Short mmCIF file of C-alpha atoms and ligand atoms in Angstrom, two decimals:
data_model
loop_
_atom_site.label_atom_id
_atom_site.label_comp_id
_atom_site.label_asym_id
_atom_site.label_seq_id
_atom_site.Cartn_x
_atom_site.Cartn_y
_atom_site.Cartn_z
CA MET A 934 -0.17 -0.13 0.07
CA LEU A 935 1.08 3.22 -1.10
CA ASP A 936 1.44 5.77 2.23
CA VAL A 937 2.25 9.44 1.45
CA ASN A 938 2.11 10.57 4.42
CA ALA A 939 4.38 7.65 5.86
CA ILE A 940 6.85 8.24 3.66
CA THR A 941 7.31 11.80 4.22
CA THR A 942 7.41 10.63 7.88
CA ARG A 943 10.04 8.06 7.32
CA HIS A 944 12.08 10.67 5.10
CA THR A 945 12.05 13.60 7.48
CA GLU A 946 13.38 11.47 9.94
CA ARG A 947 15.69 9.61 7.81
CA PHE A 948 17.02 12.76 5.75
CA GLY A 949 16.28 15.71 8.47
CA ASP A 950 13.89 17.56 5.44
CA ALA A 951 10.72 17.73 4.69
CA PRO A 952 10.78 16.46 1.32
CA ALA A 953 8.34 16.69 -2.03
CA VAL A 954 6.75 13.26 -3.04
CA PHE A 955 6.06 12.39 -6.14
CA LEU A 956 3.94 9.10 -7.50
CA ALA A 957 4.32 7.08 -10.49
CA PRO A 958 1.98 4.55 -11.56
CA GLY A 959 2.47 0.86 -12.99
CA ARG A 960 0.55 -0.40 -15.88
CA VAL A 961 -1.01 -3.20 -17.35
CA ASN A 962 -1.21 -3.80 -20.90
CA LEU A 963 -4.64 -4.43 -22.53
CA ILE A 964 -3.20 -5.70 -25.84
CA GLY A 965 -0.35 -5.17 -28.15
CA GLU A 966 3.05 -6.98 -26.74
CA HIS A 967 6.25 -6.65 -28.14
CA THR A 968 5.20 -4.24 -30.43
CA ASP A 969 6.65 -1.04 -29.07
CA TYR A 970 10.27 -1.22 -30.27
CA ALA A 971 8.98 -2.41 -33.67
CA GLY A 972 7.61 0.88 -33.91
CA GLY A 973 3.51 -0.09 -33.93
CA PHE A 974 0.97 0.22 -31.55
CA VAL A 975 0.54 -0.70 -27.87
CA MET A 976 -2.46 0.09 -25.53
CA PRO A 977 -2.08 -0.08 -21.83
CA ALA A 978 -3.55 1.40 -19.21
CA ALA A 979 -1.95 3.05 -15.91
CA ILE A 980 -3.34 1.00 -12.76
CA ASP A 981 -3.26 1.92 -8.92
CA PHE A 982 -0.07 0.19 -8.05
CA GLY A 983 2.95 2.81 -8.23
CA THR A 984 5.87 4.14 -6.69
CA LEU A 985 6.56 6.83 -4.50
CA ALA A 986 9.79 9.40 -4.40
CA ALA A 987 10.05 11.45 -1.98
CA ILE A 988 12.68 13.85 -2.54
CA SER A 989 14.70 16.82 -0.70
CA PRO A 990 18.37 18.28 -1.40
CA ARG A 991 21.62 17.93 0.19
CA ASN A 992 24.60 20.39 1.01
CA ASP A 993 27.05 17.79 1.05
CA GLY A 994 27.50 16.69 -2.42
CA ARG A 995 25.94 13.41 -2.18
CA ILE A 996 23.19 11.62 -3.68
CA VAL A 997 21.66 9.05 -1.08
CA ILE A 998 18.83 6.67 -2.10
CA TRP A 999 16.33 4.87 1.14
CA SER A 1000 14.55 1.98 -0.83
CA GLU A 1001 11.45 1.31 1.94
CA ASN A 1002 10.76 -2.32 0.01
CA PHE A 1003 14.86 -3.24 -0.10
CA HIS A 1004 15.27 -1.54 3.36
CA GLU A 1005 18.69 -0.27 2.01
CA GLN A 1006 20.48 2.62 1.23
CA VAL A 1007 22.99 3.34 -1.23
CA SER A 1008 25.43 6.73 -1.66
CA HIS A 1009 27.35 8.22 -3.86
CA PRO A 1010 29.18 11.04 -4.27
CA SER A 1011 26.89 12.87 -6.90
CA ASP A 1012 29.84 13.50 -9.87
CA GLY A 1013 30.83 9.70 -8.99
CA LEU A 1014 28.20 7.99 -10.15
CA PRO A 1015 28.84 4.08 -11.06
CA PRO A 1016 28.81 3.86 -14.71
CA SER A 1017 26.40 1.25 -14.75
CA GLY A 1018 23.77 -0.30 -12.89
CA ARG A 1019 23.11 -3.66 -13.31
CA GLY A 1020 21.74 -6.19 -11.05
CA HIS A 1021 21.01 -3.83 -8.37
CA TRP A 1022 17.65 -1.92 -7.15
CA SER A 1023 19.28 0.98 -7.49
CA GLY A 1024 20.54 0.91 -11.09
CA TYR A 1025 16.78 2.11 -11.82
CA PRO A 1026 16.90 5.75 -10.31
CA LEU A 1027 20.74 6.19 -10.34
CA GLY A 1028 20.47 5.85 -14.39
CA VAL A 1029 17.54 8.29 -14.56
CA VAL A 1030 20.06 10.58 -12.50
CA LYS A 1031 22.91 10.18 -14.99
CA VAL A 1032 20.56 10.23 -18.30
CA LEU A 1033 18.80 13.75 -16.86
CA ARG A 1034 22.11 14.96 -16.74
CA ASP A 1035 23.74 13.92 -19.94
CA ALA A 1036 20.83 15.58 -21.49
CA GLY A 1037 21.53 18.66 -19.94
CA PHE A 1038 19.42 18.86 -16.46
CA ALA A 1039 21.52 20.18 -13.93
CA VAL A 1040 20.50 17.80 -11.17
CA PRO A 1041 21.83 18.61 -7.96
CA ALA A 1042 22.92 16.60 -5.21
CA PHE A 1043 19.42 14.86 -2.98
CA SER A 1044 17.85 12.57 -0.65
CA LEU A 1045 15.60 10.26 -1.90
CA THR A 1046 13.47 7.60 -0.25
CA LEU A 1047 11.59 4.63 -2.88
CA GLN A 1048 8.48 3.22 -2.24
CA GLY A 1049 6.70 0.94 -3.94
CA ASP A 1050 3.81 -1.46 -4.69
CA VAL A 1051 3.80 -2.46 -7.93
CA PRO A 1052 4.24 -6.46 -8.02
CA LEU A 1053 8.11 -6.96 -8.72
CA GLY A 1054 8.37 -9.26 -11.79
CA ALA A 1055 5.25 -9.33 -12.51
CA GLY A 1056 5.15 -7.92 -15.65
CA LEU A 1057 3.41 -4.76 -14.31
CA SER A 1058 6.66 -2.50 -14.75
CA SER A 1059 7.72 -1.67 -11.34
CA SER A 1060 11.02 -0.55 -13.32
CA ALA A 1061 9.24 1.84 -15.11
CA SER A 1062 7.51 3.44 -12.03
CA ILE A 1063 10.42 3.82 -9.96
CA GLU A 1064 12.13 5.64 -13.64
CA VAL A 1065 9.32 8.25 -13.89
CA ALA A 1066 8.90 8.61 -9.94
CA THR A 1067 12.58 9.69 -9.83
CA ALA A 1068 12.46 11.73 -12.92
CA LEU A 1069 9.53 14.11 -11.40
CA ALA A 1070 11.50 13.79 -8.32
CA ALA A 1071 14.65 14.62 -9.41
CA LEU A 1072 13.32 17.08 -12.47
CA SER A 1073 11.73 19.34 -9.40
CA LEU A 1074 15.16 20.60 -7.89
CA THR A 1075 16.10 21.63 -11.27
CA ASP A 1076 14.23 24.71 -12.87
CA ALA A 1077 13.03 22.51 -16.42
CA ASN A 1078 9.81 21.27 -17.11
CA PRO A 1079 10.39 18.51 -20.04
CA GLU A 1080 7.75 17.78 -21.59
CA ARG A 1081 6.05 14.37 -20.63
CA GLU A 1082 7.53 12.44 -23.95
CA GLU A 1083 10.96 13.52 -23.54
CA ILE A 1084 10.25 12.64 -20.03
CA ALA A 1085 9.69 9.02 -20.75
CA LYS A 1086 12.38 8.79 -23.62
CA LEU A 1087 14.85 9.70 -21.02
CA CYS A 1088 13.70 7.19 -18.44
CA GLN A 1089 13.43 4.29 -21.31
CA ARG A 1090 16.80 5.46 -22.20
CA ALA A 1091 17.97 4.89 -18.64
CA GLU A 1092 16.85 1.94 -18.58
CA ASN A 1093 18.00 0.59 -21.86
CA THR A 1094 21.66 2.42 -21.15
CA TYR A 1095 22.27 2.29 -17.38
CA VAL A 1096 20.06 -0.90 -16.36
CA GLY A 1097 20.85 -2.67 -19.68
CA SER A 1098 17.45 -3.97 -20.46
CA SER A 1099 16.59 -3.43 -24.20
CA CYS A 1100 12.86 -2.42 -22.77
CA GLY A 1101 11.17 -0.01 -25.58
CA ILE A 1102 8.66 3.30 -24.88
CA MET A 1103 5.09 1.34 -23.69
CA ASP A 1104 6.29 1.77 -19.75
CA GLN A 1105 7.60 5.17 -19.42
CA PHE A 1106 5.03 6.51 -21.49
CA ILE A 1107 2.02 5.05 -19.91
CA ALA A 1108 3.12 5.99 -16.63
CA CYS A 1109 3.57 9.29 -18.10
CA ARG A 1110 0.51 9.79 -19.94
CA GLY A 1111 -2.00 7.85 -18.37
CA ALA A 1112 -5.60 9.01 -17.50
CA GLU A 1113 -7.89 7.88 -15.41
CA ASN A 1114 -10.19 5.55 -16.28
CA HIS A 1115 -8.44 5.32 -19.43
CA ALA A 1116 -6.77 2.79 -21.98
CA LEU A 1117 -4.26 4.82 -24.19
CA LEU A 1118 -3.48 3.56 -27.94
CA LEU A 1119 -0.26 4.58 -28.43
CA ASP A 1120 1.71 4.76 -31.77
CA CYS A 1121 5.64 3.64 -30.54
CA ARG A 1122 7.48 5.43 -33.53
CA SER A 1123 5.61 8.84 -33.60
CA LEU A 1124 4.50 8.83 -29.82
CA GLU A 1125 0.89 10.21 -30.96
CA TYR A 1126 -1.60 8.67 -28.70
CA ARG A 1127 -5.63 8.46 -27.90
CA LEU A 1128 -7.18 8.05 -25.06
CA ALA A 1129 -10.12 5.35 -24.77
CA PRO A 1130 -12.19 5.68 -22.07
CA ILE A 1131 -12.96 2.24 -20.05
CA PRO A 1132 -16.96 2.21 -19.18
CA PRO A 1133 -17.65 1.79 -15.10
CA SER A 1134 -19.17 -1.31 -16.72
CA VAL A 1135 -16.08 -2.99 -16.97
CA SER A 1136 -13.48 -4.40 -14.26
CA ILE A 1137 -9.91 -4.91 -14.86
CA VAL A 1138 -9.08 -8.19 -13.11
CA ILE A 1139 -4.99 -8.60 -13.16
CA ALA A 1140 -3.84 -12.27 -12.25
CA ASN A 1141 -0.94 -13.10 -11.01
CA THR A 1142 -0.02 -16.37 -11.75
CA MET A 1143 3.25 -16.22 -9.38
CA VAL A 1144 5.75 -16.96 -12.26
CA LYS A 1145 8.23 -14.25 -12.39
CA HIS A 1146 9.04 -12.88 -15.14
CA SER A 1147 12.15 -10.49 -15.66
CA VAL A 1148 13.10 -8.11 -18.72
CA ALA A 1149 16.04 -8.04 -17.92
CA GLY A 1150 16.85 -11.74 -18.64
CA GLY A 1151 17.16 -13.45 -21.42
CA GLU A 1152 14.18 -14.36 -23.58
CA TYR A 1153 12.91 -10.98 -24.05
CA GLY A 1154 16.24 -10.11 -25.84
CA ILE A 1155 16.01 -13.22 -28.05
CA ARG A 1156 12.69 -12.20 -28.69
CA ARG A 1157 13.93 -9.18 -29.48
CA ALA A 1158 16.95 -10.20 -31.75
CA GLU A 1159 14.48 -12.78 -33.52
CA VAL A 1160 12.30 -9.31 -34.66
CA GLU A 1161 14.91 -7.10 -35.62
CA GLU A 1162 16.77 -9.99 -37.57
CA GLY A 1163 12.92 -10.47 -39.64
CA THR A 1164 13.22 -6.51 -40.24
CA ALA A 1165 16.60 -6.96 -41.67
CA PHE A 1166 15.20 -9.74 -44.13
CA LEU A 1167 12.30 -7.98 -45.33
CA ARG A 1168 14.08 -4.87 -45.14
CA GLY A 1169 16.63 -6.95 -48.09
CA HIS A 1170 13.00 -6.90 -49.88
CA ARG A 1171 11.63 -3.77 -49.27
CA PRO A 1172 13.82 -0.65 -47.95
CA GLU A 1173 11.61 1.63 -47.05
CA ILE A 1174 10.96 -0.93 -43.97
CA GLU A 1175 12.43 0.41 -41.38
CA LEU A 1176 10.65 -1.06 -38.19
CA LEU A 1177 8.45 -4.22 -38.59
CA ARG A 1178 6.00 -1.69 -38.15
CA ASP A 1179 5.75 -0.82 -41.42
CA ALA A 1180 5.50 -4.45 -42.58
CA GLY A 1181 2.02 -5.86 -43.13
CA PRO A 1182 0.74 -9.58 -43.52
CA GLN A 1183 1.44 -9.42 -47.28
CA ASP A 1184 5.17 -9.26 -46.97
CA LEU A 1185 5.18 -12.54 -44.93
CA GLU A 1186 3.30 -14.27 -47.29
CA GLN A 1187 6.11 -13.12 -50.36
CA TRP A 1188 9.10 -13.35 -48.34
CA GLY A 1189 8.20 -15.42 -45.42
CA ALA A 1190 9.29 -18.49 -46.97
CA GLU A 1191 12.64 -17.48 -47.20
CA MET A 1192 12.73 -16.74 -43.58
CA PRO A 1193 13.84 -19.49 -40.75
CA ASP A 1194 10.47 -20.70 -39.31
CA ASN A 1195 11.28 -19.16 -35.86
CA VAL A 1196 11.53 -15.78 -37.06
CA LEU A 1197 8.51 -15.47 -39.15
CA ARG A 1198 6.62 -16.63 -36.38
CA ARG A 1199 8.02 -13.80 -34.51
CA CYS A 1200 7.23 -11.38 -37.05
CA ARG A 1201 3.82 -12.68 -37.82
CA HIS A 1202 2.76 -12.67 -33.90
CA ILE A 1203 3.42 -8.66 -34.75
CA ILE A 1204 2.47 -7.66 -37.76
CA THR A 1205 -0.87 -9.24 -36.79
CA GLU A 1206 -0.53 -7.87 -33.10
CA ASN A 1207 -0.34 -4.60 -34.32
CA LEU A 1208 -3.45 -4.61 -36.87
CA ARG A 1209 -5.52 -6.49 -33.51
CA THR A 1210 -4.30 -3.26 -31.11
CA VAL A 1211 -5.76 -0.67 -33.11
CA ALA A 1212 -8.56 -3.05 -33.96
CA ALA A 1213 -9.25 -3.04 -30.23
CA ALA A 1214 -8.71 0.74 -29.38
CA ASP A 1215 -11.85 1.29 -31.86
CA ALA A 1216 -14.01 -1.59 -30.33
CA LEU A 1217 -13.32 -0.29 -27.14
CA ALA A 1218 -14.12 3.47 -28.14
CA ALA A 1219 -17.19 1.80 -30.11
CA GLY A 1220 -18.28 0.20 -26.99
CA ASN A 1221 -18.25 -3.38 -28.48
CA MET A 1222 -16.99 -5.76 -25.92
CA LYS A 1223 -17.84 -9.00 -27.73
CA ARG A 1224 -15.03 -7.93 -30.74
CA LEU A 1225 -12.83 -6.65 -27.78
CA GLY A 1226 -12.50 -9.34 -25.79
CA ASP A 1227 -12.17 -11.94 -29.30
CA LEU A 1228 -9.42 -9.50 -30.38
CA MET A 1229 -7.66 -10.28 -26.75
CA ALA A 1230 -8.46 -13.92 -27.29
CA ALA A 1231 -6.68 -13.64 -30.46
CA ALA A 1232 -3.33 -11.77 -29.14
CA HIS A 1233 -3.23 -14.30 -26.36
CA ALA A 1234 -2.88 -17.30 -28.89
CA SER A 1235 -0.49 -15.30 -31.19
CA TYR A 1236 1.77 -14.34 -28.17
CA ARG A 1237 1.36 -18.15 -27.01
CA ASP A 1238 1.65 -19.95 -30.67
CA ASP A 1239 3.53 -17.72 -33.09
CA PHE A 1240 6.01 -15.23 -30.56
CA GLU A 1241 6.25 -18.41 -27.35
CA ALA A 1242 6.46 -15.76 -24.96
CA SER A 1243 3.69 -17.67 -22.98
CA CYS A 1244 3.88 -20.10 -20.12
CA GLU A 1245 1.84 -23.02 -19.10
CA GLU A 1246 0.49 -21.36 -15.88
CA ALA A 1247 -0.54 -18.67 -17.85
CA ASP A 1248 -2.38 -20.31 -20.62
CA ILE A 1249 -3.73 -22.08 -17.37
CA MET A 1250 -4.65 -19.05 -16.00
CA VAL A 1251 -6.42 -17.41 -19.43
CA GLY A 1252 -8.30 -20.78 -20.10
CA ALA A 1253 -9.74 -21.30 -16.46
CA ALA A 1254 -11.04 -17.11 -17.11
CA GLU A 1255 -12.70 -18.52 -20.21
CA HIS A 1256 -15.32 -20.01 -18.60
CA LEU A 1257 -16.36 -17.48 -16.08
CA PRO A 1258 -19.41 -15.33 -16.07
CA GLY A 1259 -18.74 -11.82 -17.15
CA LEU A 1260 -15.51 -12.58 -18.91
CA ILE A 1261 -15.13 -10.14 -21.88
CA GLY A 1262 -11.40 -11.01 -22.52
CA ALA A 1263 -8.32 -12.57 -21.12
CA ARG A 1264 -4.74 -12.53 -22.07
CA LEU A 1265 -1.33 -12.55 -21.03
CA THR A 1266 0.14 -9.10 -20.68
CA GLY A 1267 3.71 -7.57 -20.90
CA GLY A 1268 6.94 -8.74 -21.85
CA GLY A 1269 6.16 -12.35 -21.26
CA VAL A 1270 7.11 -15.93 -20.04
CA GLY A 1271 5.29 -15.25 -16.69
CA GLY A 1272 3.65 -12.58 -14.68
CA CYS A 1273 0.01 -11.89 -15.16
CA THR A 1274 -2.91 -11.61 -17.09
CA VAL A 1275 -4.99 -9.02 -17.53
CA ASN A 1276 -9.24 -9.71 -17.85
CA LEU A 1277 -11.60 -7.64 -18.41
CA VAL A 1278 -14.87 -8.57 -16.78
CA GLN A 1279 -18.18 -7.21 -16.60
CA ALA A 1280 -18.41 -5.31 -13.27
CA GLY A 1281 -21.13 -6.70 -11.74
CA HIS A 1282 -19.43 -10.28 -12.17
CA ALA A 1283 -15.63 -8.83 -10.99
CA GLN A 1284 -15.77 -9.91 -7.20
CA ASP A 1285 -16.77 -13.50 -8.09
CA PHE A 1286 -14.81 -14.20 -10.87
CA ALA A 1287 -12.19 -12.94 -9.25
CA VAL A 1288 -12.86 -15.83 -6.26
CA ARG A 1289 -13.14 -18.62 -8.96
CA LEU A 1290 -10.43 -17.67 -11.04
CA HIS A 1291 -8.08 -18.19 -7.98
CA ASP A 1292 -9.67 -21.31 -6.81
CA GLU A 1293 -9.52 -23.01 -10.33
CA TYR A 1294 -6.30 -21.89 -10.61
CA ARG A 1295 -5.13 -23.44 -7.87
CA MET A 1296 -7.09 -26.56 -8.38
CA ARG A 1297 -5.34 -26.86 -11.37
CA THR A 1298 -1.40 -26.09 -10.77
CA GLY A 1299 -1.69 -26.45 -6.44
CA ILE A 1300 -0.62 -22.40 -6.68
CA ALA A 1301 -1.86 -19.51 -5.03
CA ALA A 1302 -2.49 -16.86 -7.39
CA GLU A 1303 -3.08 -12.90 -6.00
CA ILE A 1304 -5.84 -11.26 -7.95
CA TYR A 1305 -5.80 -7.46 -8.21
CA ARG A 1306 -8.76 -5.62 -9.03
CA CYS A 1307 -7.12 -2.69 -10.35
CA HIS A 1308 -8.70 0.77 -12.09
CA ALA A 1309 -7.39 2.91 -14.78
CA SER A 1310 -5.19 5.47 -12.97
CA ALA A 1311 -3.72 8.72 -13.80
CA ALA A 1312 -0.27 9.82 -15.15
CA ALA A 1313 2.61 10.09 -12.49
CA HIS A 1314 2.11 13.24 -10.42
CA ALA A 1315 3.32 15.41 -7.27
CA VAL A 1316 1.10 14.34 -4.66
C1 GLA B 2288 7.81 -4.81 -21.14
C2 GLA B 2288 8.97 -3.97 -22.10
C3 GLA B 2288 8.18 -2.94 -22.75
C4 GLA B 2288 7.16 -4.09 -23.78
C5 GLA B 2288 6.54 -5.02 -23.20
C6 GLA B 2288 6.00 -6.22 -23.93
O1 GLA B 2288 7.48 -4.36 -20.61
O2 GLA B 2288 9.67 -2.96 -20.86
O3 GLA B 2288 8.67 -1.86 -23.63
O4 GLA B 2288 8.05 -4.36 -24.67
O5 GLA B 2288 7.48 -5.87 -22.43
O6 GLA B 2288 5.11 -5.58 -24.98
#
């Protein structure tokens, strides 16, 4: 549970100064998986799990960060940050500071307290919420007020270059631009976006398979490399294909047979997922829940069979949801191989749905899942 009063008190006790506090949300992706780094479309919503960042300036030239979650403190000379931040939680906030400074923002020495309630390794973007909360906090100590799009890009750069995980822009962008009761359709190349209201009759039920997911882990990078291999292959035939986003089903029909089978299937997932994602935004906007649900089901099948980024537990969770009253659509969300499924459920059924999904998953796997009923929430902000 996020608690602004508690983090304010903890920060003041620990560092002797009253902080400014910022909140950045985690996210759930409704549809559009592994399309972001291919320049394609995604449709996430910010959720009511997030990270609080409490900050105050220091006058001893150090950057000191305390994590409430890890109960650990790191302290570095402000002008002597470690060159990279792999494998430790502090890599996320330190990377943001480094990247902000490299971009010309004069972030001074500070004390920072972080507290988050985004489940870790669940595919709900705890990383991006830490990055964006840190960025807003650090920028509050400067005179600068960059656009949210720029903040999202800088946070992504921090994760790519400092933490060393090759994520796309989706998670940082939704943390910066999400809106209460809305999903956001994002064109990941132009960064143009459109908000689509989620009606009060629809609940978001997130089901944690309890199988850990990690972008920093191997599978994500392997998939990304396969996608890039396919893109380069198609570009050989059609030089205007800069990103896979520029290719269509006809390109695979024409040249797919010459590609290695795994590469063909990864590309087919992304090309069809882009089409599904735009169609899903239209369906949501039109209130056509049947179509939205069908698109989510097709997205899960494609993620499982063509992209091979699901896992047995996630397939069981999605399968269990399909039989329950009130389901609109279910699929594995996030970077894959574990993490959570997202279920859109008719609001009147949501409570019962959550209980029955938990029970059925436990019966079939022996695992006690955590089920979260979330709301589409606002973008990062000062609190
Ligand atoms: C992770 C990455 C995102 C995106 C998703 C898959 O969440 O951080 O950039 O690629 O996986 O859609």
